[in-house]
Amino acid sequence: MFAVSLGEDGAELCPLEVWQAEEFLAHMDRARPALDPWIPFASRATDLPSARALLQRYADQQAADTGRLYGIRLDGVLVGGVMFRIFDAEEGNCEVGCWLEPDAAGRGLVTRAVHLLVDWAVDVRSMHRIEWHVSSGNARSIAVARRLGMTRDGVMRESYPYHGERHDTEIWSVLAPEWRAARA
């Protein structure tokens, strides 16, 4: 397995694969209480078969070039992850997403990991538009979008039902020319 350093603090970005389902499930169990209000993803891996199925779904998406899933490790422990939830190479558009255990928050891990994903999407895959979808109530995730230099495109009011309540979704994005200019 390969890993890419996220900095001098021992954090790494690495693939998440089906054979890691037990570790992924243990991580989801630790993270679920903090993630569940914002991310339906967390409620999809509640036992070993569902954890395997979720990881398999992303393995299938990677094979089809329509999505990817990566873990964030800190001192070798899986503490979060980032993903291309949607990856449309033909149209040049993708959506990135993230999650993180509360004990790992406040270290810039998600910002650093998503930065690597966006660099790759823009530089290697020639993506033009990178989106970030976030519940309007998720201030931490909105802060990441801001740190990445994304622009708030708008709000889809009451766009998805979750736990018996309809949630607003903010759409943030960065375009390849903006991303390149910010790095220059």
Short mmCIF file of N, CA and C in Angstrom, two decimals:
data_model
loop_
_atom_site.label_atom_id
_atom_site.label_comp_id
_atom_site.label_asym_id
_atom_site.label_seq_id
_atom_site.Cartn_x
_atom_site.Cartn_y
_atom_site.Cartn_z
N MET A 1 0.84 -1.17 0.00
CA MET A 1 0.00 0.00 0.00
C MET A 1 0.89 1.23 0.00
N PHE A 2 0.45 2.27 -0.63
CA PHE A 2 1.21 3.51 -0.63
C PHE A 2 0.54 4.52 0.29
N ALA A 3 1.30 5.49 0.70
CA ALA A 3 0.78 6.60 1.50
C ALA A 3 1.52 7.86 1.08
N VAL A 4 0.82 8.97 1.13
CA VAL A 4 1.39 10.27 0.81
C VAL A 4 1.40 11.09 2.09
N SER A 5 2.54 11.67 2.41
CA SER A 5 2.66 12.47 3.62
C SER A 5 1.78 13.72 3.52
N LEU A 6 1.14 14.05 4.63
CA LEU A 6 0.37 15.30 4.72
C LEU A 6 1.11 16.34 5.54
N GLY A 7 2.35 16.05 5.92
CA GLY A 7 3.13 17.02 6.67
C GLY A 7 4.02 16.35 7.70
N GLU A 8 4.64 17.16 8.51
CA GLU A 8 5.63 16.68 9.47
C GLU A 8 5.02 16.09 10.74
N ASP A 9 3.69 16.11 10.85
CA ASP A 9 3.04 15.60 12.06
C ASP A 9 2.74 14.10 11.98
N GLY A 10 3.22 13.43 10.94
CA GLY A 10 3.00 11.99 10.80
C GLY A 10 1.71 11.64 10.10
N ALA A 11 0.94 12.63 9.67
CA ALA A 11 -0.32 12.37 8.97
C ALA A 11 -0.03 11.91 7.54
N GLU A 12 -0.87 10.97 7.08
CA GLU A 12 -0.72 10.43 5.73
C GLU A 12 -2.08 10.27 5.07
N LEU A 13 -2.07 10.34 3.75
CA LEU A 13 -3.24 10.06 2.93
C LEU A 13 -2.97 8.75 2.21
N CYS A 14 -3.93 7.82 2.28
CA CYS A 14 -3.73 6.51 1.68
C CYS A 14 -5.06 5.96 1.17
N PRO A 15 -5.02 5.01 0.25
CA PRO A 15 -6.27 4.42 -0.24
C PRO A 15 -6.98 3.67 0.88
N LEU A 16 -8.28 3.61 0.77
CA LEU A 16 -9.09 2.74 1.63
C LEU A 16 -9.62 1.64 0.75
N GLU A 17 -9.34 0.40 1.12
CA GLU A 17 -9.69 -0.74 0.29
C GLU A 17 -10.57 -1.72 1.05
N VAL A 18 -11.22 -2.58 0.32
CA VAL A 18 -12.19 -3.51 0.89
C VAL A 18 -11.57 -4.37 1.99
N TRP A 19 -10.35 -4.80 1.82
CA TRP A 19 -9.72 -5.66 2.82
C TRP A 19 -9.52 -4.95 4.16
N GLN A 20 -9.72 -3.63 4.20
CA GLN A 20 -9.56 -2.87 5.43
C GLN A 20 -10.91 -2.61 6.13
N ALA A 21 -11.91 -3.39 5.80
CA ALA A 21 -13.27 -3.15 6.30
C ALA A 21 -13.35 -3.16 7.82
N GLU A 22 -12.64 -4.07 8.49
CA GLU A 22 -12.71 -4.12 9.96
C GLU A 22 -12.17 -2.83 10.58
N GLU A 23 -11.03 -2.39 10.08
CA GLU A 23 -10.44 -1.14 10.58
C GLU A 23 -11.35 0.05 10.26
N PHE A 24 -11.91 0.06 9.05
CA PHE A 24 -12.80 1.13 8.64
C PHE A 24 -14.04 1.16 9.54
N LEU A 25 -14.61 0.01 9.84
CA LEU A 25 -15.78 -0.05 10.71
C LEU A 25 -15.46 0.46 12.11
N ALA A 26 -14.32 0.07 12.67
CA ALA A 26 -13.93 0.55 14.00
C ALA A 26 -13.79 2.07 13.98
N HIS A 27 -13.21 2.59 12.92
CA HIS A 27 -13.07 4.04 12.77
C HIS A 27 -14.45 4.70 12.67
N MET A 28 -15.34 4.14 11.87
CA MET A 28 -16.70 4.70 11.74
C MET A 28 -17.42 4.66 13.08
N ASP A 29 -17.23 3.61 13.84
CA ASP A 29 -17.86 3.53 15.17
C ASP A 29 -17.38 4.67 16.07
N ARG A 30 -16.09 5.01 15.99
CA ARG A 30 -15.56 6.12 16.78
C ARG A 30 -16.07 7.46 16.28
N ALA A 31 -16.21 7.59 14.97
CA ALA A 31 -16.54 8.87 14.35
C ALA A 31 -18.04 9.14 14.23
N ARG A 32 -18.83 8.08 14.18
CA ARG A 32 -20.26 8.21 13.86
C ARG A 32 -21.02 9.26 14.67
N PRO A 33 -20.86 9.31 16.00
CA PRO A 33 -21.65 10.30 16.75
C PRO A 33 -21.43 11.74 16.28
N ALA A 34 -20.21 12.07 15.90
CA ALA A 34 -19.92 13.44 15.43
C ALA A 34 -20.31 13.64 13.97
N LEU A 35 -20.26 12.58 13.17
CA LEU A 35 -20.54 12.71 11.74
C LEU A 35 -22.01 12.62 11.41
N ASP A 36 -22.72 11.79 12.16
CA ASP A 36 -24.09 11.46 11.79
C ASP A 36 -25.00 12.67 11.59
N PRO A 37 -24.85 13.76 12.35
CA PRO A 37 -25.75 14.89 12.07
C PRO A 37 -25.55 15.50 10.67
N TRP A 38 -24.39 15.28 10.06
CA TRP A 38 -24.06 15.96 8.82
C TRP A 38 -23.90 15.03 7.62
N ILE A 39 -23.48 13.80 7.86
CA ILE A 39 -23.03 12.97 6.75
C ILE A 39 -23.76 11.63 6.76
N PRO A 40 -24.68 11.41 5.81
CA PRO A 40 -25.35 10.11 5.73
C PRO A 40 -24.37 8.95 5.56
N PHE A 41 -23.23 9.22 4.98
CA PHE A 41 -22.15 8.25 4.78
C PHE A 41 -21.89 7.45 6.06
N ALA A 42 -21.90 8.13 7.21
CA ALA A 42 -21.56 7.49 8.48
C ALA A 42 -22.57 6.41 8.88
N SER A 43 -23.81 6.58 8.47
CA SER A 43 -24.84 5.60 8.85
C SER A 43 -24.89 4.41 7.90
N ARG A 44 -24.05 4.40 6.89
CA ARG A 44 -24.06 3.31 5.91
C ARG A 44 -23.07 2.19 6.25
N ALA A 45 -22.24 2.41 7.24
CA ALA A 45 -21.26 1.39 7.63
C ALA A 45 -21.43 1.12 9.11
N THR A 46 -22.38 0.24 9.44
CA THR A 46 -22.71 -0.03 10.84
C THR A 46 -22.36 -1.44 11.29
N ASP A 47 -21.97 -2.28 10.34
CA ASP A 47 -21.52 -3.64 10.66
C ASP A 47 -20.52 -4.03 9.57
N LEU A 48 -19.90 -5.18 9.73
CA LEU A 48 -18.85 -5.57 8.78
C LEU A 48 -19.36 -5.71 7.35
N PRO A 49 -20.51 -6.35 7.10
CA PRO A 49 -20.98 -6.43 5.71
C PRO A 49 -21.26 -5.06 5.08
N SER A 50 -21.84 -4.14 5.85
CA SER A 50 -22.12 -2.82 5.28
C SER A 50 -20.84 -2.00 5.09
N ALA A 51 -19.86 -2.20 5.96
CA ALA A 51 -18.57 -1.52 5.77
C ALA A 51 -17.89 -2.04 4.51
N ARG A 52 -17.90 -3.36 4.34
CA ARG A 52 -17.32 -3.94 3.11
C ARG A 52 -18.05 -3.42 1.88
N ALA A 53 -19.37 -3.37 1.94
CA ALA A 53 -20.17 -2.91 0.80
C ALA A 53 -19.85 -1.46 0.44
N LEU A 54 -19.69 -0.61 1.45
CA LEU A 54 -19.36 0.78 1.17
C LEU A 54 -17.98 0.89 0.52
N LEU A 55 -17.01 0.18 1.07
CA LEU A 55 -15.67 0.21 0.48
C LEU A 55 -15.67 -0.40 -0.92
N GLN A 56 -16.46 -1.44 -1.13
CA GLN A 56 -16.57 -2.05 -2.47
C GLN A 56 -17.19 -1.08 -3.47
N ARG A 57 -18.20 -0.33 -3.01
CA ARG A 57 -18.84 0.64 -3.90
C ARG A 57 -17.82 1.66 -4.40
N TYR A 58 -16.95 2.13 -3.49
CA TYR A 58 -15.92 3.08 -3.92
C TYR A 58 -14.83 2.41 -4.76
N ALA A 59 -14.52 1.15 -4.49
CA ALA A 59 -13.57 0.43 -5.34
C ALA A 59 -14.14 0.31 -6.76
N ASP A 60 -15.44 0.02 -6.85
CA ASP A 60 -16.09 -0.06 -8.16
C ASP A 60 -16.09 1.30 -8.85
N GLN A 61 -16.35 2.36 -8.08
CA GLN A 61 -16.32 3.70 -8.67
C GLN A 61 -14.92 4.05 -9.17
N GLN A 62 -13.90 3.68 -8.39
CA GLN A 62 -12.54 3.97 -8.84
C GLN A 62 -12.24 3.21 -10.13
N ALA A 63 -12.66 1.95 -10.20
CA ALA A 63 -12.43 1.17 -11.42
C ALA A 63 -13.15 1.77 -12.61
N ALA A 64 -14.30 2.39 -12.37
CA ALA A 64 -15.07 3.04 -13.44
C ALA A 64 -14.66 4.49 -13.65
N ASP A 65 -13.71 4.98 -12.87
CA ASP A 65 -13.23 6.36 -12.93
C ASP A 65 -14.35 7.36 -12.64
N THR A 66 -15.19 7.02 -11.64
CA THR A 66 -16.30 7.92 -11.28
C THR A 66 -16.26 8.34 -9.81
N GLY A 67 -15.27 7.90 -9.05
CA GLY A 67 -15.15 8.27 -7.65
C GLY A 67 -13.93 7.60 -7.04
N ARG A 68 -13.53 8.08 -5.87
CA ARG A 68 -12.37 7.52 -5.17
C ARG A 68 -12.51 7.79 -3.69
N LEU A 69 -11.87 6.96 -2.88
CA LEU A 69 -11.95 7.07 -1.43
C LEU A 69 -10.55 6.90 -0.84
N TYR A 70 -10.19 7.80 0.06
CA TYR A 70 -8.87 7.77 0.70
C TYR A 70 -9.01 7.94 2.20
N GLY A 71 -8.12 7.32 2.94
CA GLY A 71 -8.11 7.47 4.39
C GLY A 71 -7.06 8.47 4.82
N ILE A 72 -7.33 9.10 5.94
CA ILE A 72 -6.35 9.97 6.59
C ILE A 72 -5.89 9.22 7.83
N ARG A 73 -4.59 9.00 7.92
CA ARG A 73 -4.01 8.31 9.07
C ARG A 73 -3.13 9.30 9.84
N LEU A 74 -3.22 9.19 11.14
CA LEU A 74 -2.37 9.97 12.01
C LEU A 74 -1.65 8.98 12.92
N ASP A 75 -0.33 8.95 12.83
CA ASP A 75 0.49 7.97 13.57
C ASP A 75 -0.01 6.55 13.29
N GLY A 76 -0.37 6.27 12.04
CA GLY A 76 -0.77 4.95 11.62
C GLY A 76 -2.22 4.58 11.88
N VAL A 77 -2.97 5.45 12.57
CA VAL A 77 -4.36 5.16 12.92
C VAL A 77 -5.29 5.89 11.96
N LEU A 78 -6.27 5.16 11.44
CA LEU A 78 -7.27 5.76 10.56
C LEU A 78 -8.15 6.71 11.37
N VAL A 79 -8.12 8.01 11.04
CA VAL A 79 -8.87 9.02 11.79
C VAL A 79 -9.87 9.79 10.93
N GLY A 80 -9.86 9.56 9.63
CA GLY A 80 -10.78 10.29 8.76
C GLY A 80 -10.54 9.90 7.32
N GLY A 81 -11.11 10.69 6.45
CA GLY A 81 -10.93 10.41 5.03
C GLY A 81 -11.44 11.52 4.15
N VAL A 82 -11.09 11.40 2.90
CA VAL A 82 -11.55 12.32 1.86
C VAL A 82 -11.93 11.48 0.65
N MET A 83 -12.72 12.06 -0.19
CA MET A 83 -13.21 11.30 -1.34
C MET A 83 -13.54 12.22 -2.50
N PHE A 84 -13.51 11.61 -3.65
CA PHE A 84 -14.20 12.17 -4.81
C PHE A 84 -15.54 11.47 -4.82
N ARG A 85 -16.56 12.13 -4.29
CA ARG A 85 -17.89 11.53 -4.24
C ARG A 85 -18.44 11.38 -5.65
N ILE A 86 -18.16 12.37 -6.47
CA ILE A 86 -18.52 12.33 -7.89
C ILE A 86 -17.27 12.73 -8.67
N PHE A 87 -17.00 12.02 -9.74
CA PHE A 87 -15.84 12.31 -10.58
C PHE A 87 -16.26 12.09 -12.02
N ASP A 88 -16.45 13.18 -12.75
CA ASP A 88 -16.90 13.11 -14.14
C ASP A 88 -15.81 13.68 -15.04
N ALA A 89 -14.89 12.81 -15.46
CA ALA A 89 -13.75 13.24 -16.26
C ALA A 89 -14.18 13.83 -17.60
N GLU A 90 -15.22 13.29 -18.18
CA GLU A 90 -15.67 13.78 -19.49
C GLU A 90 -16.15 15.23 -19.41
N GLU A 91 -16.90 15.55 -18.36
CA GLU A 91 -17.41 16.92 -18.19
C GLU A 91 -16.40 17.83 -17.49
N GLY A 92 -15.40 17.23 -16.83
CA GLY A 92 -14.41 18.03 -16.11
C GLY A 92 -14.90 18.56 -14.78
N ASN A 93 -15.84 17.84 -14.16
CA ASN A 93 -16.41 18.26 -12.88
C ASN A 93 -16.28 17.13 -11.86
N CYS A 94 -16.04 17.51 -10.61
CA CYS A 94 -16.01 16.53 -9.54
C CYS A 94 -16.49 17.17 -8.25
N GLU A 95 -16.82 16.31 -7.30
CA GLU A 95 -17.20 16.77 -5.97
C GLU A 95 -16.31 16.07 -4.96
N VAL A 96 -15.70 16.85 -4.07
CA VAL A 96 -14.89 16.30 -3.00
C VAL A 96 -15.70 16.31 -1.72
N GLY A 97 -15.35 15.38 -0.83
CA GLY A 97 -16.01 15.32 0.47
C GLY A 97 -15.01 14.85 1.51
N CYS A 98 -15.42 14.89 2.77
CA CYS A 98 -14.50 14.54 3.84
C CYS A 98 -15.26 14.10 5.08
N TRP A 99 -14.53 13.54 6.01
CA TRP A 99 -15.01 13.25 7.37
C TRP A 99 -13.80 13.10 8.26
N LEU A 100 -14.00 13.28 9.57
CA LEU A 100 -12.88 13.22 10.50
C LEU A 100 -13.40 12.92 11.90
N GLU A 101 -12.66 12.08 12.61
CA GLU A 101 -12.98 11.83 14.01
C GLU A 101 -12.74 13.11 14.82
N PRO A 102 -13.56 13.36 15.84
CA PRO A 102 -13.40 14.58 16.63
C PRO A 102 -12.01 14.74 17.26
N ASP A 103 -11.39 13.65 17.72
CA ASP A 103 -10.08 13.76 18.35
C ASP A 103 -8.98 14.21 17.39
N ALA A 104 -9.22 14.11 16.10
CA ALA A 104 -8.22 14.51 15.12
C ALA A 104 -8.48 15.92 14.56
N ALA A 105 -9.57 16.54 14.98
CA ALA A 105 -9.95 17.85 14.45
C ALA A 105 -8.99 18.93 14.93
N GLY A 106 -8.95 20.02 14.18
CA GLY A 106 -8.17 21.18 14.56
C GLY A 106 -6.71 21.12 14.17
N ARG A 107 -6.33 20.16 13.34
CA ARG A 107 -4.93 20.01 12.92
C ARG A 107 -4.72 20.32 11.44
N GLY A 108 -5.81 20.66 10.73
CA GLY A 108 -5.70 20.95 9.30
C GLY A 108 -5.61 19.72 8.44
N LEU A 109 -5.91 18.54 8.99
CA LEU A 109 -5.77 17.29 8.23
C LEU A 109 -6.67 17.27 7.00
N VAL A 110 -7.93 17.64 7.16
CA VAL A 110 -8.85 17.62 6.02
C VAL A 110 -8.43 18.64 4.98
N THR A 111 -8.09 19.83 5.40
CA THR A 111 -7.68 20.87 4.44
C THR A 111 -6.47 20.41 3.64
N ARG A 112 -5.49 19.83 4.31
CA ARG A 112 -4.28 19.36 3.61
C ARG A 112 -4.61 18.22 2.66
N ALA A 113 -5.46 17.29 3.11
CA ALA A 113 -5.80 16.14 2.26
C ALA A 113 -6.61 16.57 1.05
N VAL A 114 -7.59 17.43 1.24
CA VAL A 114 -8.40 17.89 0.10
C VAL A 114 -7.54 18.70 -0.85
N HIS A 115 -6.61 19.47 -0.32
CA HIS A 115 -5.70 20.23 -1.18
C HIS A 115 -4.97 19.29 -2.14
N LEU A 116 -4.49 18.16 -1.63
CA LEU A 116 -3.82 17.18 -2.50
C LEU A 116 -4.78 16.63 -3.56
N LEU A 117 -6.02 16.34 -3.16
CA LEU A 117 -7.00 15.83 -4.13
C LEU A 117 -7.26 16.85 -5.23
N VAL A 118 -7.44 18.10 -4.85
CA VAL A 118 -7.73 19.13 -5.85
C VAL A 118 -6.53 19.35 -6.75
N ASP A 119 -5.32 19.36 -6.18
CA ASP A 119 -4.11 19.47 -7.02
C ASP A 119 -4.11 18.37 -8.08
N TRP A 120 -4.36 17.14 -7.66
CA TRP A 120 -4.35 16.00 -8.58
C TRP A 120 -5.46 16.14 -9.63
N ALA A 121 -6.65 16.51 -9.18
CA ALA A 121 -7.78 16.64 -10.10
C ALA A 121 -7.50 17.69 -11.17
N VAL A 122 -6.92 18.81 -10.76
CA VAL A 122 -6.64 19.90 -11.70
C VAL A 122 -5.42 19.59 -12.56
N ASP A 123 -4.32 19.19 -11.93
CA ASP A 123 -3.06 19.04 -12.64
C ASP A 123 -2.95 17.75 -13.46
N VAL A 124 -3.46 16.66 -12.92
CA VAL A 124 -3.30 15.37 -13.58
C VAL A 124 -4.51 15.02 -14.44
N ARG A 125 -5.70 15.27 -13.92
CA ARG A 125 -6.92 14.84 -14.60
C ARG A 125 -7.63 15.97 -15.35
N SER A 126 -7.08 17.16 -15.31
CA SER A 126 -7.62 18.31 -16.04
C SER A 126 -9.07 18.63 -15.68
N MET A 127 -9.42 18.45 -14.41
CA MET A 127 -10.75 18.84 -13.96
C MET A 127 -10.85 20.36 -13.99
N HIS A 128 -12.02 20.85 -14.35
CA HIS A 128 -12.23 22.29 -14.43
C HIS A 128 -12.96 22.82 -13.19
N ARG A 129 -13.93 22.08 -12.70
CA ARG A 129 -14.75 22.54 -11.57
C ARG A 129 -14.74 21.49 -10.46
N ILE A 130 -14.36 21.94 -9.26
CA ILE A 130 -14.35 21.08 -8.10
C ILE A 130 -15.38 21.63 -7.13
N GLU A 131 -16.34 20.79 -6.75
CA GLU A 131 -17.42 21.23 -5.87
C GLU A 131 -17.26 20.66 -4.47
N TRP A 132 -17.88 21.35 -3.52
CA TRP A 132 -17.93 20.95 -2.11
C TRP A 132 -19.38 21.15 -1.69
N HIS A 133 -20.10 20.08 -1.36
CA HIS A 133 -21.48 20.15 -0.91
C HIS A 133 -21.49 19.98 0.60
N VAL A 134 -22.20 20.86 1.30
CA VAL A 134 -22.17 20.84 2.75
C VAL A 134 -23.50 21.30 3.32
N SER A 135 -23.92 20.66 4.38
CA SER A 135 -25.11 21.11 5.10
C SER A 135 -24.86 22.52 5.62
N SER A 136 -25.83 23.38 5.49
CA SER A 136 -25.68 24.77 5.94
C SER A 136 -25.34 24.88 7.42
N GLY A 137 -25.68 23.88 8.20
CA GLY A 137 -25.39 23.91 9.62
C GLY A 137 -24.01 23.39 9.99
N ASN A 138 -23.24 22.91 9.03
CA ASN A 138 -21.94 22.30 9.31
C ASN A 138 -20.83 23.35 9.18
N ALA A 139 -20.68 24.15 10.23
CA ALA A 139 -19.73 25.27 10.20
C ALA A 139 -18.29 24.82 9.97
N ARG A 140 -17.89 23.68 10.52
CA ARG A 140 -16.50 23.23 10.35
C ARG A 140 -16.20 22.91 8.89
N SER A 141 -17.15 22.27 8.21
CA SER A 141 -16.95 21.92 6.81
C SER A 141 -16.96 23.17 5.93
N ILE A 142 -17.81 24.11 6.26
CA ILE A 142 -17.84 25.38 5.53
C ILE A 142 -16.51 26.11 5.69
N ALA A 143 -15.94 26.04 6.88
CA ALA A 143 -14.64 26.67 7.12
C ALA A 143 -13.55 26.04 6.25
N VAL A 144 -13.62 24.73 6.02
CA VAL A 144 -12.65 24.07 5.14
C VAL A 144 -12.80 24.62 3.72
N ALA A 145 -14.03 24.72 3.24
CA ALA A 145 -14.26 25.26 1.89
C ALA A 145 -13.66 26.66 1.76
N ARG A 146 -13.83 27.47 2.78
CA ARG A 146 -13.26 28.83 2.76
C ARG A 146 -11.73 28.77 2.74
N ARG A 147 -11.14 27.91 3.59
CA ARG A 147 -9.67 27.80 3.64
C ARG A 147 -9.10 27.34 2.30
N LEU A 148 -9.88 26.54 1.58
CA LEU A 148 -9.44 26.06 0.26
C LEU A 148 -9.61 27.12 -0.83
N GLY A 149 -10.19 28.25 -0.48
CA GLY A 149 -10.39 29.32 -1.45
C GLY A 149 -11.60 29.11 -2.35
N MET A 150 -12.53 28.30 -1.90
CA MET A 150 -13.74 28.04 -2.70
C MET A 150 -14.71 29.21 -2.56
N THR A 151 -15.59 29.31 -3.55
CA THR A 151 -16.63 30.33 -3.59
C THR A 151 -17.97 29.67 -3.32
N ARG A 152 -18.77 30.31 -2.50
CA ARG A 152 -20.12 29.80 -2.23
C ARG A 152 -21.01 30.15 -3.42
N ASP A 153 -21.42 29.11 -4.13
CA ASP A 153 -22.25 29.30 -5.32
C ASP A 153 -23.72 29.53 -4.97
N GLY A 154 -24.17 28.92 -3.89
CA GLY A 154 -25.57 29.08 -3.52
C GLY A 154 -26.02 28.01 -2.55
N VAL A 155 -27.32 28.04 -2.28
CA VAL A 155 -27.92 27.11 -1.34
C VAL A 155 -29.09 26.40 -2.02
N MET A 156 -29.09 25.09 -1.92
CA MET A 156 -30.26 24.32 -2.35
C MET A 156 -31.09 24.10 -1.10
N ARG A 157 -32.17 24.85 -1.01
CA ARG A 157 -32.99 24.83 0.20
C ARG A 157 -33.71 23.50 0.37
N GLU A 158 -33.62 22.98 1.60
CA GLU A 158 -34.29 21.73 1.97
C GLU A 158 -34.13 20.65 0.90
N SER A 159 -32.89 20.47 0.45
CA SER A 159 -32.62 19.60 -0.69
C SER A 159 -32.55 18.12 -0.36
N TYR A 160 -32.30 17.77 0.91
CA TYR A 160 -32.27 16.33 1.19
C TYR A 160 -32.85 16.03 2.57
N PRO A 161 -33.63 14.96 2.63
CA PRO A 161 -34.16 14.54 3.93
C PRO A 161 -33.17 13.63 4.63
N TYR A 162 -33.00 13.86 5.92
CA TYR A 162 -32.10 13.02 6.71
C TYR A 162 -32.59 13.03 8.15
N HIS A 163 -32.79 11.87 8.71
CA HIS A 163 -33.30 11.71 10.07
C HIS A 163 -34.61 12.47 10.27
N GLY A 164 -35.48 12.40 9.28
CA GLY A 164 -36.80 13.00 9.41
C GLY A 164 -36.84 14.51 9.28
N GLU A 165 -35.75 15.10 8.86
CA GLU A 165 -35.69 16.56 8.71
C GLU A 165 -35.09 16.88 7.34
N ARG A 166 -35.55 17.95 6.73
CA ARG A 166 -34.99 18.38 5.45
C ARG A 166 -33.88 19.38 5.72
N HIS A 167 -32.77 19.19 5.03
CA HIS A 167 -31.58 20.02 5.24
C HIS A 167 -31.27 20.85 4.00
N ASP A 168 -30.77 22.07 4.25
CA ASP A 168 -30.26 22.90 3.16
C ASP A 168 -28.84 22.43 2.83
N THR A 169 -28.50 22.50 1.56
CA THR A 169 -27.16 22.16 1.11
C THR A 169 -26.52 23.37 0.46
N GLU A 170 -25.36 23.76 0.96
CA GLU A 170 -24.59 24.82 0.32
C GLU A 170 -23.67 24.18 -0.71
N ILE A 171 -23.54 24.83 -1.85
CA ILE A 171 -22.62 24.39 -2.89
C ILE A 171 -21.49 25.41 -2.95
N TRP A 172 -20.29 24.93 -2.74
CA TRP A 172 -19.08 25.72 -2.86
C TRP A 172 -18.28 25.15 -4.02
N SER A 173 -17.47 25.97 -4.67
CA SER A 173 -16.67 25.44 -5.77
C SER A 173 -15.41 26.27 -5.97
N VAL A 174 -14.49 25.65 -6.67
CA VAL A 174 -13.30 26.34 -7.15
C VAL A 174 -13.08 25.87 -8.59
N LEU A 175 -12.73 26.79 -9.46
CA LEU A 175 -12.44 26.47 -10.86
C LEU A 175 -10.93 26.33 -11.04
N ALA A 176 -10.55 25.52 -11.98
CA ALA A 176 -9.12 25.25 -12.19
C ALA A 176 -8.29 26.52 -12.33
N PRO A 177 -8.71 27.52 -13.13
CA PRO A 177 -7.89 28.73 -13.22
C PRO A 177 -7.74 29.45 -11.88
N GLU A 178 -8.79 29.42 -11.06
CA GLU A 178 -8.71 30.05 -9.74
C GLU A 178 -7.74 29.30 -8.84
N TRP A 179 -7.80 27.97 -8.91
CA TRP A 179 -6.92 27.13 -8.09
C TRP A 179 -5.46 27.37 -8.47
N ARG A 180 -5.20 27.39 -9.78
CA ARG A 180 -3.81 27.62 -10.22
C ARG A 180 -3.32 28.99 -9.81
N ALA A 181 -4.16 30.00 -9.95
CA ALA A 181 -3.77 31.37 -9.58
C ALA A 181 -3.48 31.48 -8.08
N ALA A 182 -4.27 30.80 -7.26
CA ALA A 182 -4.05 30.85 -5.81
C ALA A 182 -2.75 30.17 -5.42
N ARG A 183 -2.33 29.16 -6.16
CA ARG A 183 -1.07 28.47 -5.85
C ARG A 183 0.15 29.26 -6.32
N ALA A 184 -0.06 30.10 -7.32
CA ALA A 184 1.08 30.83 -7.93
C ALA A 184 1.68 31.86 -6.98
#
